Amino acid sequence: MLAASAATLALGGTALVEAPASAASKPKGHDVSSHQKNVNWQKAKSKGAKFVYVKATESHTYKNPYYGQQYNGSRQAGIIRGAYHFALPNKSSGTTQARFFVRNGGGWRADGWTLPPALDIEYNPYSKKKCYGLSKAKMVGWIRAFSDEVVRQTGRRPVIYTNTNWWKRCTGDYSGFGRNHALWLARYSSSPGPLPAGWSYPTFWQYDNGGALPGDQNLFNGSSTALRKFARGR
């Protein structure tokens, strides 16, 4: 979810102009970060945005300076929103980064307008060490520590954003998170394609890095009613 060109290269996909036809009836959403700056939320809603994930933090030091405008503004426009954390597992522990995230926007409430916190875990954009120098077992442990701290503080397990290639390479295609973590799959193609082990479907699918909505383009795998239930934790 960094620069669009880097994301496209990392995922090995090509950009799409429109949502895949097979998923056209599903609720549309997007995700934003400081790259999008101050977002025109009424315009996003008029273009069909039903939900958005807003970057709150990265590692244990970075806070999105546009977080307030993006997170609160989307809610005021009537868009369901949630916060995500960009993980840098080589910088500090999963517990440390989860605590920083929750303190700086990564909370949750069962109000029907707040998506569960999300963990963005993908190829290292700052180094050739794409798995951050961690072994597969240590990466799984880092993700588990992050998740345990998020659920301890918020009551919800985080949604896990990743792509299948990275998951196989850096966790050994670990299957243990699928039973109690929603999957947010990144794949720029006409279908979600193969999934990481342990998941039978993605709850969210990021299918393009540009389009009608600001930032990356996403779909929710269900109805608008199901999206609201998911936000409430049901």
PDB file of C-alpha atoms in Angstrom:
ATOM      1  CA  MET A   1       0.000   0.000   0.000  1.00  0.00           C
ATOM      2  CA  LEU A   2       2.931   2.292  -0.622  1.00  0.00           C
ATOM      3  CA  ALA A   3       3.691   3.874  -3.978  1.00  0.00           C
ATOM      4  CA  ALA A   4       1.404   2.495  -6.635  1.00  0.00           C
ATOM      5  CA  SER A   5       4.209   1.502  -9.001  1.00  0.00           C
ATOM      6  CA  ALA A   6       6.050  -0.370  -6.281  1.00  0.00           C
ATOM      7  CA  ALA A   7       2.893  -2.177  -5.228  1.00  0.00           C
ATOM      8  CA  THR A   8       2.147  -3.250  -8.780  1.00  0.00           C
ATOM      9  CA  LEU A   9       5.645  -4.625  -9.230  1.00  0.00           C
ATOM     10  CA  ALA A  10       5.578  -6.412  -5.888  1.00  0.00           C
ATOM     11  CA  LEU A  11       2.292  -8.122  -6.658  1.00  0.00           C
ATOM     12  CA  GLY A  12       3.181  -8.908 -10.239  1.00  0.00           C
ATOM     13  CA  GLY A  13      -0.078  -7.501 -11.562  1.00  0.00           C
ATOM     14  CA  THR A  14      -1.307  -4.880 -13.947  1.00  0.00           C
ATOM     15  CA  ALA A  15      -3.681  -2.049 -13.203  1.00  0.00           C
ATOM     16  CA  LEU A  16      -7.365  -2.378 -14.023  1.00  0.00           C
ATOM     17  CA  VAL A  17      -9.665   0.401 -15.161  1.00  0.00           C
ATOM     18  CA  GLU A  18     -12.907  -0.887 -13.639  1.00  0.00           C
ATOM     19  CA  ALA A  19     -13.949  -3.317 -10.928  1.00  0.00           C
ATOM     20  CA  PRO A  20     -13.996  -6.920 -12.151  1.00  0.00           C
ATOM     21  CA  ALA A  21     -17.380  -7.633 -13.733  1.00  0.00           C
ATOM     22  CA  SER A  22     -17.929 -10.730 -11.602  1.00  0.00           C
ATOM     23  CA  ALA A  23     -17.809  -8.610  -8.450  1.00  0.00           C
ATOM     24  CA  ALA A  24     -19.612  -5.505  -9.685  1.00  0.00           C
ATOM     25  CA  SER A  25     -22.517  -5.891  -7.234  1.00  0.00           C
ATOM     26  CA  LYS A  26     -20.321  -6.096  -4.133  1.00  0.00           C
ATOM     27  CA  PRO A  27     -19.749  -3.035  -1.916  1.00  0.00           C
ATOM     28  CA  LYS A  28     -16.930  -0.880  -3.241  1.00  0.00           C
ATOM     29  CA  GLY A  29     -14.286   0.630  -1.009  1.00  0.00           C
ATOM     30  CA  HIS A  30     -10.757   1.928  -0.977  1.00  0.00           C
ATOM     31  CA  ASP A  31      -7.765   2.537   1.261  1.00  0.00           C
ATOM     32  CA  VAL A  32      -5.848   5.753   1.742  1.00  0.00           C
ATOM     33  CA  SER A  33      -2.680   7.026   3.380  1.00  0.00           C
ATOM     34  CA  SER A  34      -0.718  10.276   3.469  1.00  0.00           C
ATOM     35  CA  HIS A  35      -0.268   9.942  -0.315  1.00  0.00           C
ATOM     36  CA  GLN A  36      -3.909  10.992  -0.765  1.00  0.00           C
ATOM     37  CA  LYS A  37      -3.621  13.937   1.670  1.00  0.00           C
ATOM     38  CA  ASN A  38      -6.964  15.629   2.396  1.00  0.00           C
ATOM     39  CA  VAL A  39      -9.668  13.541   0.747  1.00  0.00           C
ATOM     40  CA  ASN A  40     -12.956  14.882  -0.623  1.00  0.00           C
ATOM     41  CA  TRP A  41     -15.171  12.396   1.180  1.00  0.00           C
ATOM     42  CA  GLN A  42     -18.491  13.538  -0.211  1.00  0.00           C
ATOM     43  CA  LYS A  43     -17.105  13.037  -3.696  1.00  0.00           C
ATOM     44  CA  ALA A  44     -15.821   9.572  -2.755  1.00  0.00           C
ATOM     45  CA  LYS A  45     -19.248   8.659  -1.430  1.00  0.00           C
ATOM     46  CA  SER A  46     -20.928   9.964  -4.583  1.00  0.00           C
ATOM     47  CA  LYS A  47     -18.672   7.652  -6.600  1.00  0.00           C
ATOM     48  CA  GLY A  48     -19.861   4.649  -4.618  1.00  0.00           C
ATOM     49  CA  ALA A  49     -17.525   4.301  -1.638  1.00  0.00           C
ATOM     50  CA  LYS A  50     -19.139   2.147   1.051  1.00  0.00           C
ATOM     51  CA  PHE A  51     -16.031   1.617   3.183  1.00  0.00           C
ATOM     52  CA  VAL A  52     -12.453   2.774   3.534  1.00  0.00           C
ATOM     53  CA  TYR A  53      -9.339   1.711   5.411  1.00  0.00           C
ATOM     54  CA  VAL A  54      -7.111   4.584   6.551  1.00  0.00           C
ATOM     55  CA  LYS A  55      -3.433   4.187   7.322  1.00  0.00           C
ATOM     56  CA  ALA A  56      -2.833   5.199  10.911  1.00  0.00           C
ATOM     57  CA  THR A  57       0.723   4.116  11.685  1.00  0.00           C
ATOM     58  CA  GLU A  58       3.902   2.442  10.490  1.00  0.00           C
ATOM     59  CA  SER A  59       6.472   0.656  12.656  1.00  0.00           C
ATOM     60  CA  HIS A  60       6.474   2.215  16.152  1.00  0.00           C
ATOM     61  CA  THR A  61       7.254   5.828  15.234  1.00  0.00           C
ATOM     62  CA  TYR A  62       5.295   6.986  12.165  1.00  0.00           C
ATOM     63  CA  LYS A  63       1.812   8.492  12.344  1.00  0.00           C
ATOM     64  CA  ASN A  64      -0.132   9.485   9.236  1.00  0.00           C
ATOM     65  CA  PRO A  65      -0.423  13.308   9.450  1.00  0.00           C
ATOM     66  CA  TYR A  66      -3.717  13.191   7.512  1.00  0.00           C
ATOM     67  CA  TYR A  67      -5.248  10.487   9.678  1.00  0.00           C
ATOM     68  CA  GLY A  68      -7.761  12.742  11.444  1.00  0.00           C
ATOM     69  CA  GLN A  69      -9.139  14.253   8.246  1.00  0.00           C
ATOM     70  CA  GLN A  70      -9.314  10.879   6.566  1.00  0.00           C
ATOM     71  CA  TYR A  71     -10.678   8.740   9.410  1.00  0.00           C
ATOM     72  CA  ASN A  72     -13.138  11.242  10.869  1.00  0.00           C
ATOM     73  CA  GLY A  73     -14.039  12.810   7.531  1.00  0.00           C
ATOM     74  CA  SER A  74     -15.026   9.506   5.996  1.00  0.00           C
ATOM     75  CA  ARG A  75     -17.278   8.717   8.948  1.00  0.00           C
ATOM     76  CA  GLN A  76     -18.927  12.151   8.731  1.00  0.00           C
ATOM     77  CA  ALA A  77     -19.668  11.466   5.072  1.00  0.00           C
ATOM     78  CA  GLY A  78     -21.442   8.231   5.988  1.00  0.00           C
ATOM     79  CA  ILE A  79     -18.699   5.809   4.951  1.00  0.00           C
ATOM     80  CA  ILE A  80     -17.774   2.820   7.130  1.00  0.00           C
ATOM     81  CA  ARG A  81     -14.101   3.152   8.029  1.00  0.00           C
ATOM     82  CA  GLY A  82     -11.276   1.378   9.752  1.00  0.00           C
ATOM     83  CA  ALA A  83      -7.590   1.909  10.466  1.00  0.00           C
ATOM     84  CA  TYR A  84      -4.577  -0.082   9.311  1.00  0.00           C
ATOM     85  CA  HIS A  85      -0.963  -0.410  10.430  1.00  0.00           C
ATOM     86  CA  PHE A  86       1.963  -0.912   8.040  1.00  0.00           C
ATOM     87  CA  ALA A  87       4.226  -3.456   9.701  1.00  0.00           C
ATOM     88  CA  LEU A  88       8.010  -3.230   9.763  1.00  0.00           C
ATOM     89  CA  PRO A  89       8.883  -6.401  11.700  1.00  0.00           C
ATOM     90  CA  ASN A  90      12.610  -5.649  11.637  1.00  0.00           C
ATOM     91  CA  LYS A  91      12.157  -2.453  13.661  1.00  0.00           C
ATOM     92  CA  SER A  92      10.415  -3.681  16.826  1.00  0.00           C
ATOM     93  CA  SER A  93       8.240  -6.466  18.181  1.00  0.00           C
ATOM     94  CA  GLY A  94       4.693  -7.201  17.128  1.00  0.00           C
ATOM     95  CA  THR A  95       3.514  -6.276  20.603  1.00  0.00           C
ATOM     96  CA  THR A  96       5.279  -2.904  20.501  1.00  0.00           C
ATOM     97  CA  GLN A  97       3.869  -2.001  17.097  1.00  0.00           C
ATOM     98  CA  ALA A  98       0.360  -3.125  18.057  1.00  0.00           C
ATOM     99  CA  ARG A  99       0.432  -0.901  21.134  1.00  0.00           C
ATOM    100  CA  PHE A 100       1.612   2.066  19.079  1.00  0.00           C
ATOM    101  CA  PHE A 101      -1.111   1.398  16.511  1.00  0.00           C
ATOM    102  CA  VAL A 102      -3.937   1.181  19.031  1.00  0.00           C
ATOM    103  CA  ARG A 103      -2.745   4.341  20.802  1.00  0.00           C
ATOM    104  CA  ASN A 104      -2.723   6.254  17.527  1.00  0.00           C
ATOM    105  CA  GLY A 105      -5.954   5.352  15.788  1.00  0.00           C
ATOM    106  CA  GLY A 106      -6.134   1.573  15.634  1.00  0.00           C
ATOM    107  CA  GLY A 107      -9.104   1.150  17.920  1.00  0.00           C
ATOM    108  CA  TRP A 108     -12.489  -0.428  17.359  1.00  0.00           C
ATOM    109  CA  ARG A 109     -16.046  -0.028  18.591  1.00  0.00           C
ATOM    110  CA  ALA A 110     -19.181  -2.025  17.847  1.00  0.00           C
ATOM    111  CA  ASP A 111     -21.066   0.904  16.330  1.00  0.00           C
ATOM    112  CA  GLY A 112     -21.521  -0.492  12.832  1.00  0.00           C
ATOM    113  CA  TRP A 113     -19.305   2.254  11.385  1.00  0.00           C
ATOM    114  CA  THR A 114     -15.896   0.973  12.496  1.00  0.00           C
ATOM    115  CA  LEU A 115     -14.088  -1.871  10.756  1.00  0.00           C
ATOM    116  CA  PRO A 116     -11.736  -4.016  12.824  1.00  0.00           C
ATOM    117  CA  PRO A 117      -8.103  -2.864  12.908  1.00  0.00           C
ATOM    118  CA  ALA A 118      -6.006  -4.198  10.031  1.00  0.00           C
ATOM    119  CA  LEU A 119      -2.386  -5.333   9.783  1.00  0.00           C
ATOM    120  CA  ASP A 120      -0.658  -4.560   6.477  1.00  0.00           C
ATOM    121  CA  ILE A 121       2.115  -7.163   6.176  1.00  0.00           C
ATOM    122  CA  GLU A 122       3.881  -7.381   2.807  1.00  0.00           C
ATOM    123  CA  TYR A 123       7.219  -7.092   1.012  1.00  0.00           C
ATOM    124  CA  ASN A 124       9.745  -4.818   2.679  1.00  0.00           C
ATOM    125  CA  PRO A 125       9.748  -1.621   0.580  1.00  0.00           C
ATOM    126  CA  TYR A 126      12.940  -0.283   2.153  1.00  0.00           C
ATOM    127  CA  SER A 127      15.375  -3.167   1.690  1.00  0.00           C
ATOM    128  CA  LYS A 128      16.222  -6.162  -0.467  1.00  0.00           C
ATOM    129  CA  LYS A 129      15.385  -8.293   2.573  1.00  0.00           C
ATOM    130  CA  LYS A 130      11.771  -8.776   1.526  1.00  0.00           C
ATOM    131  CA  CYS A 131      10.945 -10.791   4.644  1.00  0.00           C
ATOM    132  CA  TYR A 132      12.622  -8.195   6.882  1.00  0.00           C
ATOM    133  CA  GLY A 133      15.412 -10.588   7.799  1.00  0.00           C
ATOM    134  CA  LEU A 134      13.070 -12.793   9.831  1.00  0.00           C
ATOM    135  CA  SER A 135      12.792 -16.555   9.506  1.00  0.00           C
ATOM    136  CA  LYS A 136       9.407 -18.000   8.606  1.00  0.00           C
ATOM    137  CA  ALA A 137       8.818 -19.103  12.195  1.00  0.00           C
ATOM    138  CA  LYS A 138       9.782 -15.715  13.597  1.00  0.00           C
ATOM    139  CA  MET A 139       7.508 -13.945  11.118  1.00  0.00           C
ATOM    140  CA  VAL A 140       4.579 -16.091  12.209  1.00  0.00           C
ATOM    141  CA  GLY A 141       5.459 -15.314  15.820  1.00  0.00           C
ATOM    142  CA  TRP A 142       5.623 -11.578  15.078  1.00  0.00           C
ATOM    143  CA  ILE A 143       2.176 -11.598  13.465  1.00  0.00           C
ATOM    144  CA  ARG A 144       0.744 -13.637  16.334  1.00  0.00           C
ATOM    145  CA  ALA A 145       2.167 -11.203  18.907  1.00  0.00           C
ATOM    146  CA  PHE A 146       0.677  -8.247  17.027  1.00  0.00           C
ATOM    147  CA  SER A 147      -2.703  -9.942  16.813  1.00  0.00           C
ATOM    148  CA  ASP A 148      -2.729 -10.964  20.466  1.00  0.00           C
ATOM    149  CA  GLU A 149      -2.061  -7.405  21.596  1.00  0.00           C
ATOM    150  CA  VAL A 150      -4.678  -5.927  19.262  1.00  0.00           C
ATOM    151  CA  VAL A 151      -7.386  -8.299  20.466  1.00  0.00           C
ATOM    152  CA  ARG A 152      -6.361  -7.735  24.080  1.00  0.00           C
ATOM    153  CA  GLN A 153      -6.802  -3.996  23.691  1.00  0.00           C
ATOM    154  CA  THR A 154      -9.722  -3.766  21.254  1.00  0.00           C
ATOM    155  CA  GLY A 155     -11.658  -7.012  21.478  1.00  0.00           C
ATOM    156  CA  ARG A 156     -11.189  -7.793  17.767  1.00  0.00           C
ATOM    157  CA  ARG A 157      -8.580  -9.807  15.938  1.00  0.00           C
ATOM    158  CA  PRO A 158      -6.996  -7.718  13.191  1.00  0.00           C
ATOM    159  CA  VAL A 159      -7.802  -8.199   9.552  1.00  0.00           C
ATOM    160  CA  ILE A 160      -4.628  -9.395   7.806  1.00  0.00           C
ATOM    161  CA  TYR A 161      -3.722  -7.617   4.557  1.00  0.00           C
ATOM    162  CA  THR A 162      -1.201  -9.516   2.467  1.00  0.00           C
ATOM    163  CA  ASN A 163      -0.622 -11.186  -0.876  1.00  0.00           C
ATOM    164  CA  THR A 164      -0.258 -14.889  -1.509  1.00  0.00           C
ATOM    165  CA  ASN A 165       3.284 -14.789  -2.870  1.00  0.00           C
ATOM    166  CA  TRP A 166       4.626 -12.907   0.136  1.00  0.00           C
ATOM    167  CA  TRP A 167       2.728 -15.146   2.555  1.00  0.00           C
ATOM    168  CA  LYS A 168       4.233 -18.276   1.033  1.00  0.00           C
ATOM    169  CA  ARG A 169       7.729 -16.845   0.940  1.00  0.00           C
ATOM    170  CA  CYS A 170       7.835 -15.224   4.351  1.00  0.00           C
ATOM    171  CA  THR A 171       5.579 -17.376   6.567  1.00  0.00           C
ATOM    172  CA  GLY A 172       6.029 -20.696   4.766  1.00  0.00           C
ATOM    173  CA  ASP A 173       2.330 -20.495   3.830  1.00  0.00           C
ATOM    174  CA  TYR A 174       1.338 -20.794   7.479  1.00  0.00           C
ATOM    175  CA  SER A 175      -2.331 -21.764   7.802  1.00  0.00           C
ATOM    176  CA  GLY A 176      -3.055 -21.025  11.457  1.00  0.00           C
ATOM    177  CA  PHE A 177      -4.458 -17.500  11.133  1.00  0.00           C
ATOM    178  CA  GLY A 178      -7.273 -18.353   8.744  1.00  0.00           C
ATOM    179  CA  ARG A 179      -9.640 -19.664  11.402  1.00  0.00           C
ATOM    180  CA  ASN A 180      -9.973 -16.377  13.316  1.00  0.00           C
ATOM    181  CA  HIS A 181      -8.575 -13.580  11.134  1.00  0.00           C
ATOM    182  CA  ALA A 182     -10.337 -12.039   8.154  1.00  0.00           C
ATOM    183  CA  LEU A 183      -8.207 -11.900   5.001  1.00  0.00           C
ATOM    184  CA  TRP A 184      -7.689  -8.726   2.993  1.00  0.00           C
ATOM    185  CA  LEU A 185      -6.057 -10.000  -0.176  1.00  0.00           C
ATOM    186  CA  ALA A 186      -3.955  -7.871  -2.496  1.00  0.00           C
ATOM    187  CA  ARG A 187      -4.012  -9.085  -6.092  1.00  0.00           C
ATOM    188  CA  TYR A 188      -4.315  -6.820  -9.114  1.00  0.00           C
ATOM    189  CA  SER A 189      -6.138  -9.082 -11.519  1.00  0.00           C
ATOM    190  CA  SER A 190      -9.622 -10.069 -12.694  1.00  0.00           C
ATOM    191  CA  SER A 191     -10.025 -12.571  -9.829  1.00  0.00           C
ATOM    192  CA  PRO A 192      -8.565 -13.095  -6.341  1.00  0.00           C
ATOM    193  CA  GLY A 193      -6.675 -16.178  -7.541  1.00  0.00           C
ATOM    194  CA  PRO A 194      -4.916 -18.590  -5.167  1.00  0.00           C
ATOM    195  CA  LEU A 195      -5.263 -17.712  -1.490  1.00  0.00           C
ATOM    196  CA  PRO A 196      -2.783 -17.987   1.373  1.00  0.00           C
ATOM    197  CA  ALA A 197      -3.085 -21.249   3.303  1.00  0.00           C
ATOM    198  CA  GLY A 198      -5.855 -21.393   5.896  1.00  0.00           C
ATOM    199  CA  TRP A 199      -8.325 -19.089   4.133  1.00  0.00           C
ATOM    200  CA  SER A 200     -11.147 -20.242   1.865  1.00  0.00           C
ATOM    201  CA  TYR A 201     -12.123 -16.727   0.747  1.00  0.00           C
ATOM    202  CA  PRO A 202     -10.974 -13.123   1.151  1.00  0.00           C
ATOM    203  CA  THR A 203     -13.206 -10.803   3.180  1.00  0.00           C
ATOM    204  CA  PHE A 204     -11.720  -7.848   1.300  1.00  0.00           C
ATOM    205  CA  TRP A 205     -10.010  -7.881  -2.079  1.00  0.00           C
ATOM    206  CA  GLN A 206      -7.712  -5.078  -3.197  1.00  0.00           C
ATOM    207  CA  TYR A 207      -7.897  -5.445  -6.964  1.00  0.00           C
ATOM    208  CA  ASP A 208      -6.266  -2.247  -8.239  1.00  0.00           C
ATOM    209  CA  ASN A 209      -3.988   0.571  -7.128  1.00  0.00           C
ATOM    210  CA  GLY A 210      -6.003   3.304  -8.829  1.00  0.00           C
ATOM    211  CA  GLY A 211      -9.478   4.002 -10.082  1.00  0.00           C
ATOM    212  CA  ALA A 212     -12.637   5.959  -9.343  1.00  0.00           C
ATOM    213  CA  LEU A 213     -11.942   6.230  -5.601  1.00  0.00           C
ATOM    214  CA  PRO A 214      -8.902   7.851  -3.964  1.00  0.00           C
ATOM    215  CA  GLY A 215      -6.107   5.365  -3.288  1.00  0.00           C
ATOM    216  CA  ASP A 216      -6.299   1.604  -3.825  1.00  0.00           C
ATOM    217  CA  GLN A 217      -9.546  -0.007  -4.981  1.00  0.00           C
ATOM    218  CA  ASN A 218     -11.222  -2.704  -2.893  1.00  0.00           C
ATOM    219  CA  LEU A 219     -14.323  -4.881  -2.762  1.00  0.00           C
ATOM    220  CA  PHE A 220     -16.084  -6.446   0.223  1.00  0.00           C
ATOM    221  CA  ASN A 221     -17.016 -10.085  -0.248  1.00  0.00           C
ATOM    222  CA  GLY A 222     -20.689  -9.819   0.691  1.00  0.00           C
ATOM    223  CA  SER A 223     -23.666  -7.507   0.796  1.00  0.00           C
ATOM    224  CA  SER A 224     -23.904  -4.042   2.312  1.00  0.00           C
ATOM    225  CA  THR A 225     -25.837  -5.577   5.206  1.00  0.00           C
ATOM    226  CA  ALA A 226     -23.072  -8.131   5.737  1.00  0.00           C
ATOM    227  CA  LEU A 227     -20.496  -5.332   5.685  1.00  0.00           C
ATOM    228  CA  ARG A 228     -22.310  -3.528   8.496  1.00  0.00           C
ATOM    229  CA  LYS A 229     -22.580  -6.772  10.484  1.00  0.00           C
ATOM    230  CA  PHE A 230     -18.876  -7.398  10.010  1.00  0.00           C
ATOM    231  CA  ALA A 231     -18.130  -3.906  11.305  1.00  0.00           C
ATOM    232  CA  ARG A 232     -20.250  -4.586  14.389  1.00  0.00           C
ATOM    233  CA  GLY A 233     -18.421  -7.836  15.050  1.00  0.00           C
ATOM    234  CA  ARG A 234     -21.294 -10.214  14.283  1.00  0.00           C
TER     235      ARG A 234
END
